[in-house]
């Protein structure tokens, strides 16, 4: 479901906010349980010290434009940051743990909706694509750290929400999948009044696959990539283990969709079952059960309604109103889609304890305490209670992985502040060996959170090809003290976000790890490397990019 709307929908959202006063929701988490255990995991707002001075202006009908995107644009070993959602995009150069506004972008005197870093010419320098809500796409070629406008053949789109990248046809280049949504200022999704069921013929806009021709992009005639959607996020990664990248798409007011790559230029389109008939707003890849398959976490909406301090008549009236306005038939919380193979998924969010998450947006699996398993974080949209000082769902949602389960932590006690969050990335911006967080606010200052968890070891790496370009489709396994972590190198795009291409794996007390890599062409290699360092893994061997201070 989209965020701050206009017109009639805005009035209805205000009414929902007013009625939530009597819903029994309390505090920042809507009355659901939280834990203060494991106090070593924490964060500190260091936005000013880090040099990030960007403000979201809440422009655009629907979900807004506030997003953050990471890439090392000048190949100096420090991850840079692109911010979108204000008057114009701003690229921040990372000058060694601090962000400085860069003049590397040409004049962009207008807002844009989203972006994707993609090295479309494969020269080892990350180019940039910008998308506007009116369908315009701007390509900026990276000429050794400076960007210049380029014509790569992207035709006019209709309502692009973002793009992700992979080599879908195995010819060695980087193809583009653009996922599109609809404009709330003009209409509502067909699923808005059809709760709990899939809408085969939706009224949004079509997702589009572009083939990289070597000198630009051309719309691919790929059967299976069809149908109009209100798509909000996508992952382009091998979901079936057959060596070809598939696509998972999170759709608003509809089921999630997977496009299974047949390997012959065609796709089998599947709309996932009833558990995904919600408001999908993120597509985050990780192996949650350790079986070596990529699972998918999708944020949704969870606004509990309680009978506490409320008459039965008033409770029934509130429930009917919520059904009409936001359709609580779809607002059943997050989904954790566990990969069962062959393009089949089983929603196990309740079993893992991650169902309830407020009004969720961008998400990230990240090992924040470097203990070897991945924790979970996602941003939330504020739902205001008009007659009280304390709104609900004002903080990011954070879960610490504990054994087979995720334990939700008190975000305020861990250092997070209130944000009307949209996009988000995790990145080690200061190269101290842990994962920090950058949050994009719908209307307000973007924020940088320094990870203050107790010191532990980690290894970081990026798999590249012979030209130094990120080897999309490469897989890796990190073995530390008998524990294996599976990694799928993909574009790491999410809702109004793109995370660093540098993989971070916590190693606990292990000072050395075994890193096994398979490149997209089938070449394999295995290396013994030290923890507390960042590496570039090439077909010729391993290069040390930087030493990290984790564990010192």
Short mmCIF file of C-alpha atoms in Angstrom, two decimals:
data_model
loop_
_atom_site.label_atom_id
_atom_site.label_comp_id
_atom_site.label_asym_id
_atom_site.label_seq_id
_atom_site.Cartn_x
_atom_site.Cartn_y
_atom_site.Cartn_z
CA UNK A 1 0.00 0.00 0.00
CA UNK A 2 1.36 3.39 -0.84
CA UNK A 3 2.20 6.20 1.54
CA UNK A 4 1.08 9.82 1.73
CA UNK A 5 -1.60 10.26 -0.94
CA UNK A 6 -3.56 13.08 -2.46
CA UNK A 7 -7.23 13.96 -2.82
CA UNK A 8 -9.86 11.56 -1.60
CA UNK A 9 -7.31 8.98 -0.52
CA UNK A 10 -5.54 11.56 1.66
CA UNK A 11 -8.79 12.34 3.45
CA UNK A 12 -9.41 8.65 4.06
CA UNK A 13 -5.90 8.17 5.45
CA UNK A 14 -6.43 11.03 7.91
CA UNK A 15 -9.65 9.38 8.99
CA UNK A 16 -7.79 6.12 9.56
CA UNK A 17 -5.24 7.99 11.65
CA UNK A 18 -7.99 9.49 13.79
CA UNK A 19 -9.71 6.17 14.32
CA UNK A 20 -6.48 4.44 15.29
CA UNK A 21 -6.65 6.43 18.52
CA UNK A 22 -9.25 3.96 19.78
CA UNK A 23 -7.60 0.84 18.45
CA UNK A 24 -5.71 0.03 21.60
CA UNK A 25 -2.31 0.52 19.92
CA UNK A 26 0.22 1.74 22.45
CA UNK A 27 3.75 3.01 22.18
CA UNK A 28 5.92 2.81 19.10
CA UNK A 29 5.19 -0.83 18.32
CA UNK A 30 1.43 -0.98 18.46
CA UNK A 31 1.35 -3.03 21.64
CA UNK A 32 3.25 -6.05 20.27
CA UNK A 33 6.09 -7.71 22.16
CA UNK A 34 9.68 -6.59 22.03
CA UNK A 35 12.93 -7.51 23.74
CA UNK A 36 15.71 -5.58 25.43
CA UNK A 37 18.01 -8.60 25.69
CA UNK A 38 21.44 -8.73 24.01
CA UNK A 39 22.11 -5.09 24.79
CA UNK A 40 25.41 -5.13 22.87
CA UNK A 41 23.56 -4.52 19.59
CA UNK A 42 23.01 -0.79 19.15
CA UNK A 43 23.25 2.26 16.93
CA UNK A 44 24.03 5.97 17.22
CA UNK A 45 22.71 8.76 15.02
CA UNK A 46 25.84 10.31 13.47
CA UNK A 47 24.21 12.09 10.54
CA UNK A 48 25.88 15.43 11.19
CA UNK A 49 29.31 13.92 11.85
CA UNK A 50 29.02 11.75 8.72
CA UNK A 51 28.27 14.81 6.57
CA UNK A 52 24.90 13.74 5.16
CA UNK A 53 22.72 16.85 4.81
CA UNK A 54 19.82 15.72 2.64
CA UNK A 55 16.11 16.26 3.23
CA UNK A 56 13.15 14.45 1.73
CA UNK A 57 10.42 16.80 0.60
CA UNK A 58 7.55 14.32 0.40
CA UNK A 59 7.02 14.97 -3.29
CA UNK A 60 5.03 12.69 -5.53
CA UNK A 61 1.67 11.07 -5.06
CA UNK A 62 1.68 7.72 -3.34
CA UNK A 63 4.80 6.36 -1.76
CA UNK A 64 7.06 9.35 -2.40
CA UNK A 65 10.55 9.32 -3.87
CA UNK A 66 12.81 9.18 -0.82
CA UNK A 67 15.54 6.64 -1.49
CA UNK A 68 19.24 5.89 -1.00
CA UNK A 69 21.59 4.01 -3.32
CA UNK A 70 25.19 2.92 -2.73
CA UNK A 71 28.12 2.30 -5.05
CA UNK A 72 31.84 3.02 -5.13
CA UNK A 73 31.61 5.37 -8.09
CA UNK A 74 35.27 6.41 -8.15
CA UNK A 75 36.77 2.97 -7.33
CA UNK A 76 38.71 4.27 -4.33
CA UNK A 77 37.49 1.52 -2.00
CA UNK A 78 34.94 3.70 -0.16
CA UNK A 79 31.20 3.28 -0.75
CA UNK A 80 29.55 6.48 -2.00
CA UNK A 81 25.88 7.40 -1.57
CA UNK A 82 23.17 8.77 -3.86
CA UNK A 83 20.17 10.45 -2.21
CA UNK A 84 16.83 10.99 -3.97
CA UNK A 85 13.60 12.48 -2.66
CA UNK A 86 14.47 16.15 -2.36
CA UNK A 87 14.45 18.83 -5.01
CA UNK A 88 17.07 16.96 -7.01
CA UNK A 89 19.35 13.92 -6.66
CA UNK A 90 22.64 14.46 -4.80
CA UNK A 91 25.70 12.22 -5.01
CA UNK A 92 27.80 12.12 -1.84
CA UNK A 93 31.41 11.07 -2.16
CA UNK A 94 32.77 9.02 0.72
CA UNK A 95 36.07 10.68 1.54
CA UNK A 96 37.18 8.19 4.15
CA UNK A 97 34.23 7.77 6.49
CA UNK A 98 32.58 11.13 5.75
CA UNK A 99 30.14 12.11 3.00
CA UNK A 100 30.81 15.22 0.92
CA UNK A 101 28.44 16.61 -1.71
CA UNK A 102 29.96 15.82 -5.08
CA UNK A 103 29.94 17.77 -8.30
CA UNK A 104 30.30 14.59 -10.34
CA UNK A 105 26.71 14.59 -11.59
CA UNK A 106 25.61 16.88 -14.43
CA UNK A 107 22.86 19.41 -13.78
CA UNK A 108 19.67 17.63 -12.72
CA UNK A 109 17.27 20.45 -11.94
CA UNK A 110 14.25 18.28 -11.24
CA UNK A 111 13.19 15.52 -8.86
CA UNK A 112 13.49 11.87 -9.81
CA UNK A 113 11.66 8.87 -8.45
CA UNK A 114 14.35 6.18 -8.28
CA UNK A 115 17.76 5.10 -9.48
CA UNK A 116 19.92 2.08 -10.23
CA UNK A 117 23.67 1.81 -10.39
CA UNK A 118 24.63 -0.57 -13.19
CA UNK A 119 27.90 -0.96 -15.07
CA UNK A 120 26.07 -1.33 -18.36
CA UNK A 121 29.20 -1.26 -20.52
CA UNK A 122 31.13 -3.64 -18.26
CA UNK A 123 34.24 -1.48 -17.94
CA UNK A 124 34.46 -1.68 -14.15
CA UNK A 125 32.97 1.80 -13.53
CA UNK A 126 29.41 1.92 -12.22
CA UNK A 127 27.06 3.91 -14.42
CA UNK A 128 23.79 5.40 -13.21
CA UNK A 129 20.20 5.23 -14.42
CA UNK A 130 17.62 7.70 -13.09
CA UNK A 131 13.85 7.24 -13.45
CA UNK A 132 11.15 9.90 -13.21
CA UNK A 133 7.49 9.30 -12.43
CA UNK A 134 6.53 10.62 -15.87
CA UNK A 135 8.46 7.79 -17.50
CA UNK A 136 11.61 9.63 -18.46
CA UNK A 137 14.82 7.68 -17.99
CA UNK A 138 18.19 9.42 -17.80
CA UNK A 139 21.40 7.45 -18.34
CA UNK A 140 24.65 8.80 -16.91
CA UNK A 141 27.85 7.14 -18.05
CA UNK A 142 30.61 6.92 -15.45
CA UNK A 143 33.83 8.20 -16.97
CA UNK A 144 36.31 7.29 -14.22
CA UNK A 145 34.31 8.97 -11.49
CA UNK A 146 32.61 11.72 -13.48
CA UNK A 147 29.16 11.27 -15.00
CA UNK A 148 28.00 12.45 -18.39
CA UNK A 149 24.64 12.04 -20.10
CA UNK A 150 24.36 9.07 -22.40
CA UNK A 151 21.80 7.64 -24.78
CA UNK A 152 21.41 3.92 -24.07
CA UNK A 153 18.12 3.40 -25.90
CA UNK A 154 15.73 3.39 -22.96
CA UNK A 155 12.40 4.40 -24.44
CA UNK A 156 9.71 6.27 -22.56
CA UNK A 157 8.26 4.25 -19.71
CA UNK A 158 4.92 4.87 -18.00
CA UNK A 159 5.48 4.79 -14.22
CA UNK A 160 8.87 3.25 -13.38
CA UNK A 161 9.35 2.51 -9.67
CA UNK A 162 12.86 1.10 -10.05
CA UNK A 163 15.06 -1.36 -11.88
CA UNK A 164 17.24 -4.35 -11.18
CA UNK A 165 19.97 -6.01 -13.21
CA UNK A 166 21.20 -9.48 -14.20
CA UNK A 167 22.42 -11.42 -17.24
CA UNK A 168 19.17 -13.18 -18.06
CA UNK A 169 20.31 -14.70 -21.39
CA UNK A 170 23.84 -15.77 -20.39
CA UNK A 171 25.67 -13.70 -22.99
CA UNK A 172 27.95 -12.05 -20.45
CA UNK A 173 26.43 -8.58 -20.17
CA UNK A 174 24.01 -6.84 -17.81
CA UNK A 175 20.35 -6.79 -18.77
CA UNK A 176 17.77 -4.58 -17.14
CA UNK A 177 14.39 -5.36 -15.55
CA UNK A 178 12.28 -2.24 -14.91
CA UNK A 179 9.39 -2.70 -12.51
CA UNK A 180 6.53 -0.26 -12.79
CA UNK A 181 3.60 0.76 -10.62
CA UNK A 182 0.60 3.07 -11.00
CA UNK A 183 -0.16 6.66 -10.13
CA UNK A 184 -2.45 7.06 -7.11
CA UNK A 185 -3.26 10.56 -8.30
CA UNK A 186 -5.09 9.05 -11.27
CA UNK A 187 -6.59 5.77 -10.08
CA UNK A 188 -6.51 2.95 -7.56
CA UNK A 189 -5.30 -0.63 -8.09
CA UNK A 190 -7.96 -3.12 -9.15
CA UNK A 191 -7.10 -5.05 -6.01
CA UNK A 192 -8.09 -2.14 -3.81
CA UNK A 193 -11.68 -3.37 -3.62
CA UNK A 194 -10.85 -7.06 -4.04
CA UNK A 195 -9.27 -8.22 -0.81
CA UNK A 196 -7.78 -11.67 -0.29
CA UNK A 197 -7.61 -12.63 -3.93
CA UNK A 198 -5.26 -12.32 -6.87
CA UNK A 199 -6.03 -9.91 -9.71
CA UNK A 200 -4.88 -11.48 -12.95
CA UNK A 201 -5.57 -8.43 -15.10
CA UNK A 202 -4.45 -5.49 -13.00
CA UNK A 203 -4.62 -1.84 -14.05
CA UNK A 204 -1.11 -0.63 -13.24
CA UNK A 205 1.74 -0.59 -15.72
CA UNK A 206 3.77 -3.39 -17.30
CA UNK A 207 7.13 -4.59 -16.07
CA UNK A 208 9.71 -4.39 -18.84
CA UNK A 209 12.80 -6.45 -19.63
CA UNK A 210 15.59 -4.79 -21.61
CA UNK A 211 18.36 -6.73 -23.31
CA UNK A 212 21.84 -5.27 -23.29
CA UNK A 213 22.93 -5.09 -26.93
CA UNK A 214 26.49 -3.96 -26.22
CA UNK A 215 25.80 -0.37 -27.23
CA UNK A 216 22.64 0.20 -25.23
CA UNK A 217 19.38 -1.46 -24.23
CA UNK A 218 16.55 -2.82 -26.34
CA UNK A 219 13.16 -4.06 -25.17
CA UNK A 220 13.32 -7.84 -25.07
CA UNK A 221 10.59 -9.94 -26.60
CA UNK A 222 10.54 -12.30 -23.64
CA UNK A 223 7.28 -14.26 -23.34
CA UNK A 224 6.13 -14.41 -19.73
CA UNK A 225 7.16 -10.84 -18.86
CA UNK A 226 3.70 -9.42 -19.31
CA UNK A 227 0.72 -8.06 -17.43
CA UNK A 228 0.11 -4.72 -15.72
CA UNK A 229 1.11 -4.42 -12.08
CA UNK A 230 1.50 -1.99 -9.19
CA UNK A 231 5.02 -3.25 -8.49
CA UNK A 232 7.16 -1.73 -5.73
CA UNK A 233 10.32 -3.85 -5.53
CA UNK A 234 12.07 -6.69 -7.35
CA UNK A 235 15.04 -9.06 -7.06
CA UNK A 236 16.81 -10.49 -10.11
CA UNK A 237 18.48 -13.66 -8.79
CA UNK A 238 18.59 -17.40 -9.43
CA UNK A 239 15.70 -18.69 -7.30
CA UNK A 240 15.63 -22.23 -8.70
CA UNK A 241 19.33 -23.13 -8.71
CA UNK A 242 19.49 -23.83 -12.44
CA UNK A 243 22.10 -21.15 -13.13
CA UNK A 244 19.76 -18.62 -14.75
CA UNK A 245 18.43 -15.54 -12.94
CA UNK A 246 14.73 -15.37 -12.13
CA UNK A 247 12.75 -12.36 -10.91
CA UNK A 248 10.69 -11.90 -7.75
CA UNK A 249 8.38 -8.87 -7.76
CA UNK A 250 6.51 -7.46 -4.77
CA UNK A 251 3.17 -6.01 -5.87
CA UNK A 252 0.85 -3.57 -4.15
CA UNK A 253 -2.74 -4.83 -3.65
CA UNK A 254 -1.97 -8.12 -5.34
CA UNK A 255 0.03 -11.33 -5.10
CA UNK A 256 3.77 -11.32 -5.50
CA UNK A 257 4.90 -12.48 -8.93
CA UNK A 258 7.86 -14.65 -9.88
CA UNK A 259 9.17 -14.85 -13.43
CA UNK A 260 11.00 -18.18 -13.75
CA UNK A 261 13.73 -18.08 -16.39
CA UNK A 262 13.48 -21.05 -18.74
CA UNK A 263 16.94 -20.35 -20.15
CA UNK A 264 15.71 -19.97 -23.73
CA UNK A 265 14.72 -16.30 -23.61
CA UNK A 266 11.27 -17.02 -22.18
CA UNK A 267 9.86 -16.94 -18.66
CA UNK A 268 7.16 -18.79 -16.79
CA UNK A 269 5.09 -16.28 -14.86
CA UNK A 270 3.66 -17.41 -11.54
CA UNK A 271 1.55 -15.41 -9.15
CA UNK A 272 2.31 -16.67 -5.68
CA UNK A 273 -0.50 -17.91 -3.51
CA UNK A 274 -2.88 -16.35 -1.04
CA UNK A 275 -0.35 -15.51 1.70
CA UNK A 276 1.14 -12.88 -0.62
CA UNK A 277 -2.18 -11.23 -1.53
CA UNK A 278 -1.17 -8.17 0.44
CA UNK A 279 0.74 -4.92 -0.08
CA UNK A 280 4.24 -6.11 -0.99
CA UNK A 281 6.80 -3.33 -0.61
CA UNK A 282 10.25 -4.95 -0.42
CA UNK A 283 12.09 -7.90 -1.95
CA UNK A 284 15.04 -8.87 0.25
CA UNK A 285 17.10 -11.99 -0.48
CA UNK A 286 18.72 -14.20 2.16
CA UNK A 287 19.01 -17.82 3.26
CA UNK A 288 17.00 -17.93 6.48
CA UNK A 289 16.98 -21.70 7.05
CA UNK A 290 20.50 -22.60 5.93
CA UNK A 291 19.50 -24.90 3.07
CA UNK A 292 21.50 -23.00 0.45
CA UNK A 293 18.45 -21.60 -1.34
CA UNK A 294 17.63 -17.88 -1.58
CA UNK A 295 14.55 -16.99 0.47
CA UNK A 296 12.63 -13.71 0.12
CA UNK A 297 11.45 -11.33 2.83
CA UNK A 298 8.63 -8.96 1.82
CA UNK A 299 7.43 -6.06 3.95
CA UNK A 300 3.71 -5.44 4.18
CA UNK A 301 1.28 -3.66 6.51
CA UNK A 302 0.26 -4.71 10.00
CA UNK A 303 -2.05 -2.39 11.95
CA UNK A 304 -3.56 -4.34 14.86
CA UNK A 305 -7.00 -3.46 16.14
CA UNK A 306 -7.85 -4.32 19.74
CA UNK A 307 -11.11 -4.30 21.70
CA UNK A 308 -9.27 -2.78 24.66
CA UNK A 309 -11.12 0.27 26.07
CA UNK A 310 -13.66 0.01 23.27
CA UNK A 311 -17.29 -1.03 23.07
CA UNK A 312 -18.24 -3.89 20.78
CA UNK A 313 -20.26 -1.50 18.63
CA UNK A 314 -17.35 0.90 18.22
CA UNK A 315 -14.93 -1.95 17.53
CA UNK A 316 -17.16 -3.34 14.77
CA UNK A 317 -17.55 0.14 13.26
CA UNK A 318 -13.78 0.64 13.25
CA UNK A 319 -13.17 -2.74 11.66
CA UNK A 320 -15.67 -2.01 8.88
CA UNK A 321 -14.07 1.37 8.25
CA UNK A 322 -10.57 -0.11 8.04
CA UNK A 323 -11.84 -2.77 5.66
CA UNK A 324 -13.12 0.00 3.39
CA UNK A 325 -10.19 2.40 3.60
CA UNK A 326 -7.06 0.27 3.77
CA UNK A 327 -8.60 -3.13 3.34
CA UNK A 328 -7.38 -5.02 6.36
CA UNK A 329 -8.10 -8.20 4.44
CA UNK A 330 -4.71 -7.52 2.87
CA UNK A 331 -3.01 -5.88 5.87
CA UNK A 332 -1.89 -9.12 7.49
CA UNK A 333 1.77 -8.28 8.01
CA UNK A 334 5.12 -9.24 6.51
CA UNK A 335 5.83 -12.42 4.59
CA UNK A 336 8.93 -14.62 4.84
CA UNK A 337 8.89 -16.67 1.66
CA UNK A 338 10.99 -19.78 2.30
CA UNK A 339 12.22 -21.28 -0.95
CA UNK A 340 11.10 -24.87 -1.39
CA UNK A 341 12.68 -25.23 -4.83
CA UNK A 342 11.26 -25.22 -8.35
CA UNK A 343 9.81 -21.74 -7.89
CA UNK A 344 7.68 -22.70 -4.89
CA UNK A 345 7.64 -20.70 -1.64
CA UNK A 346 6.09 -21.17 1.78
CA UNK A 347 5.28 -18.16 3.95
CA UNK A 348 6.84 -18.79 7.37
CA UNK A 349 6.78 -15.28 8.81
CA UNK A 350 4.87 -16.33 11.97
CA UNK A 351 7.27 -19.21 12.62
CA UNK A 352 10.25 -16.85 12.42
CA UNK A 353 8.51 -14.13 14.44
CA UNK A 354 8.66 -11.41 11.79
CA UNK A 355 5.00 -11.05 10.84
CA UNK A 356 4.21 -7.85 12.75
CA UNK A 357 6.15 -4.86 11.50
CA UNK A 358 3.86 -1.86 11.24
CA UNK A 359 3.65 -0.19 7.85
CA UNK A 360 6.87 -1.54 6.35
CA UNK A 361 8.95 -0.35 3.42
CA UNK A 362 12.63 -1.04 2.58
CA UNK A 363 14.25 -4.05 4.28
CA UNK A 364 17.68 -5.56 4.77
CA UNK A 365 19.13 -8.84 6.01
CA UNK A 366 22.39 -7.82 7.70
CA UNK A 367 24.63 -9.32 10.38
CA UNK A 368 24.74 -6.34 12.73
CA UNK A 369 26.59 -8.09 15.57
CA UNK A 370 28.98 -10.16 13.39
CA UNK A 371 27.94 -13.41 15.07
CA UNK A 372 27.62 -15.25 11.75
CA UNK A 373 23.87 -15.04 11.18
CA UNK A 374 21.85 -12.29 9.55
CA UNK A 375 19.55 -10.01 11.50
CA UNK A 376 16.66 -8.12 9.92
CA UNK A 377 15.74 -4.44 9.71
CA UNK A 378 13.07 -2.51 7.86
CA UNK A 379 11.79 1.05 7.77
CA UNK A 380 8.25 1.98 8.69
CA UNK A 381 5.78 4.67 7.75
CA UNK A 382 4.39 6.73 10.61
CA UNK A 383 0.69 6.23 11.33
CA UNK A 384 -0.36 9.30 13.32
CA UNK A 385 -2.78 9.28 16.24
CA UNK A 386 -4.32 12.73 16.00
CA UNK A 387 -5.40 13.39 19.60
CA UNK A 388 -2.25 12.12 21.34
CA UNK A 389 1.38 13.16 21.43
CA UNK A 390 2.71 9.70 20.57
CA UNK A 391 2.08 8.29 17.09
CA UNK A 392 2.39 4.58 16.46
CA UNK A 393 4.88 2.76 14.23
CA UNK A 394 7.40 5.59 14.30
CA UNK A 395 10.59 3.54 14.58
CA UNK A 396 12.37 1.12 12.26
CA UNK A 397 11.67 -2.53 13.02
CA UNK A 398 14.74 -4.54 14.02
CA UNK A 399 15.05 -8.24 14.76
CA UNK A 400 18.15 -10.05 16.06
CA UNK A 401 18.64 -13.58 14.80
CA UNK A 402 18.70 -15.96 17.74
CA UNK A 403 19.09 -19.59 16.70
CA UNK A 404 16.14 -20.55 14.52
CA UNK A 405 14.11 -17.46 15.36
CA UNK A 406 14.23 -13.67 15.04
CA UNK A 407 13.87 -11.73 18.30
CA UNK A 408 12.39 -8.28 17.80
CA UNK A 409 14.29 -5.62 19.69
CA UNK A 410 13.20 -2.29 21.11
CA UNK A 411 14.46 0.01 18.37
CA UNK A 412 14.43 3.07 20.63
CA UNK A 413 16.54 1.31 23.25
CA UNK A 414 19.00 0.38 20.49
CA UNK A 415 19.50 4.00 19.45
CA UNK A 416 17.07 4.46 16.58
CA UNK A 417 14.95 7.60 16.40
CA UNK A 418 11.56 8.31 14.83
CA UNK A 419 11.48 8.38 11.04
CA UNK A 420 8.75 8.33 8.43
CA UNK A 421 11.05 5.94 6.62
CA UNK A 422 11.00 4.78 3.02
CA UNK A 423 14.29 3.71 1.40
CA UNK A 424 17.17 2.28 3.45
CA UNK A 425 20.59 0.71 2.98
CA UNK A 426 23.05 -1.08 5.21
CA UNK A 427 26.71 -0.40 4.46
CA UNK A 428 30.06 -0.17 6.24
CA UNK A 429 30.54 3.46 5.30
CA UNK A 430 33.51 3.97 7.69
CA UNK A 431 35.16 0.57 7.05
CA UNK A 432 35.32 -0.35 10.71
CA UNK A 433 34.03 -3.85 10.07
CA UNK A 434 30.35 -3.58 10.95
CA UNK A 435 27.13 -2.73 9.12
CA UNK A 436 25.84 0.82 9.51
CA UNK A 437 22.41 2.07 8.39
CA UNK A 438 21.22 4.98 6.23
CA UNK A 439 17.49 5.80 6.29
CA UNK A 440 15.62 7.97 3.77
CA UNK A 441 12.74 9.93 5.30
CA UNK A 442 9.60 10.74 3.33
CA UNK A 443 9.54 14.29 4.61
CA UNK A 444 12.54 15.23 6.73
CA UNK A 445 16.25 14.67 7.18
CA UNK A 446 17.87 11.48 5.97
CA UNK A 447 19.83 9.78 8.76
CA UNK A 448 23.08 7.84 9.20
CA UNK A 449 23.32 5.36 12.08
CA UNK A 450 26.72 4.11 13.21
CA UNK A 451 26.74 0.53 14.43
CA UNK A 452 27.92 0.44 18.06
CA UNK A 453 27.73 -3.33 18.60
CA UNK A 454 30.49 -4.99 20.56
CA UNK A 455 33.54 -5.76 18.41
CA UNK A 456 33.62 -9.05 16.53
CA UNK A 457 35.25 -10.25 13.34
CA UNK A 458 33.92 -10.04 9.78
CA UNK A 459 34.99 -10.51 6.19
CA UNK A 460 33.87 -8.35 3.26
CA UNK A 461 34.26 -9.08 -0.44
CA UNK A 462 33.04 -8.36 -3.94
CA UNK A 463 33.33 -10.88 -6.77
CA UNK A 464 34.33 -9.24 -10.06
CA UNK A 465 35.10 -10.36 -13.60
CA UNK A 466 38.28 -9.84 -15.56
CA UNK A 467 37.40 -6.20 -16.27
CA UNK A 468 36.72 -5.39 -12.63
CA UNK A 469 32.95 -5.27 -13.10
CA UNK A 470 30.73 -6.84 -10.46
CA UNK A 471 30.13 -10.46 -11.47
CA UNK A 472 26.34 -10.50 -11.21
CA UNK A 473 25.17 -14.09 -10.86
CA UNK A 474 28.28 -15.27 -9.04
CA UNK A 475 27.70 -17.38 -5.93
CA UNK A 476 29.88 -17.75 -2.90
CA UNK A 477 30.09 -19.73 0.32
CA UNK A 478 31.86 -18.43 3.41
CA UNK A 479 32.88 -21.10 5.92
CA UNK A 480 33.91 -19.91 9.38
CA UNK A 481 34.36 -22.32 12.32
CA UNK A 482 32.20 -24.92 10.62
CA UNK A 483 29.34 -22.54 9.80
CA UNK A 484 28.55 -21.86 6.14
CA UNK A 485 26.92 -18.73 4.73
CA UNK A 486 25.55 -18.74 1.17
CA UNK A 487 25.79 -15.58 -0.93
CA UNK A 488 24.13 -14.73 -4.25
CA UNK A 489 25.77 -11.73 -5.87
CA UNK A 490 22.96 -9.68 -7.36
CA UNK A 491 22.10 -6.03 -7.94
CA UNK A 492 20.71 -5.78 -4.37
CA UNK A 493 17.94 -3.43 -5.32
CA UNK A 494 14.98 -2.91 -3.01
CA UNK A 495 12.21 -0.45 -2.39
CA UNK A 496 13.73 2.93 -3.41
CA UNK A 497 17.10 1.50 -2.42
CA UNK A 498 20.20 -0.24 -3.67
CA UNK A 499 22.63 -1.76 -1.22
CA UNK A 500 26.37 -2.05 -1.55
CA UNK A 501 27.75 -4.68 -3.93
CA UNK A 502 30.23 -5.51 -1.15
CA UNK A 503 29.10 -8.59 0.77
CA UNK A 504 29.52 -8.52 4.55
CA UNK A 505 29.67 -11.78 6.53
CA UNK A 506 30.22 -11.84 10.27
CA UNK A 507 32.72 -14.49 11.40
CA UNK A 508 32.42 -14.24 15.19
CA UNK A 509 35.74 -15.21 16.71
CA UNK A 510 37.07 -16.89 13.56
CA UNK A 511 40.22 -15.13 12.39
CA UNK A 512 40.41 -16.98 9.06
CA UNK A 513 37.66 -18.20 6.73
CA UNK A 514 37.32 -20.26 3.58
CA UNK A 515 35.81 -18.34 0.69
CA UNK A 516 34.55 -20.49 -2.20
CA UNK A 517 33.36 -18.72 -5.35
CA UNK A 518 31.64 -19.80 -8.55
CA UNK A 519 31.57 -17.27 -11.41
CA UNK A 520 28.64 -17.14 -13.84
CA UNK A 521 30.67 -18.99 -16.49
CA UNK A 522 31.17 -21.93 -14.09
CA UNK A 523 34.76 -21.17 -13.08
CA UNK A 524 35.39 -22.07 -9.44
CA UNK A 525 38.01 -21.10 -6.89
CA UNK A 526 38.52 -21.41 -3.15
CA UNK A 527 40.65 -19.21 -0.91
CA UNK A 528 41.73 -19.03 2.70
CA UNK A 529 41.51 -15.40 3.79
CA UNK A 530 41.91 -13.48 7.03
CA UNK A 531 38.96 -11.89 8.75
CA UNK A 532 38.78 -8.14 9.34
CA UNK A 533 39.58 -7.26 5.73
CA UNK A 534 37.75 -6.31 2.55
CA UNK A 535 38.65 -8.22 -0.61
CA UNK A 536 38.11 -8.04 -4.34
CA UNK A 537 37.83 -11.58 -5.70
CA UNK A 538 38.93 -11.83 -9.34
CA UNK A 539 39.37 -14.82 -11.67
CA UNK A 540 43.12 -14.40 -11.04
CA UNK A 541 42.94 -14.43 -7.25
CA UNK A 542 42.14 -12.30 -4.21
CA UNK A 543 43.15 -8.68 -3.77
CA UNK A 544 43.00 -6.91 -0.41
CA UNK A 545 41.08 -3.64 -0.70
CA UNK A 546 41.33 -2.53 2.91
CA UNK A 547 41.95 -3.74 6.43
CA UNK A 548 39.00 -3.33 8.78
CA UNK A 549 39.16 -2.32 12.43
CA UNK A 550 36.55 -4.85 13.59
CA UNK A 551 37.79 -6.88 16.53
CA UNK A 552 40.51 -4.38 17.48
#
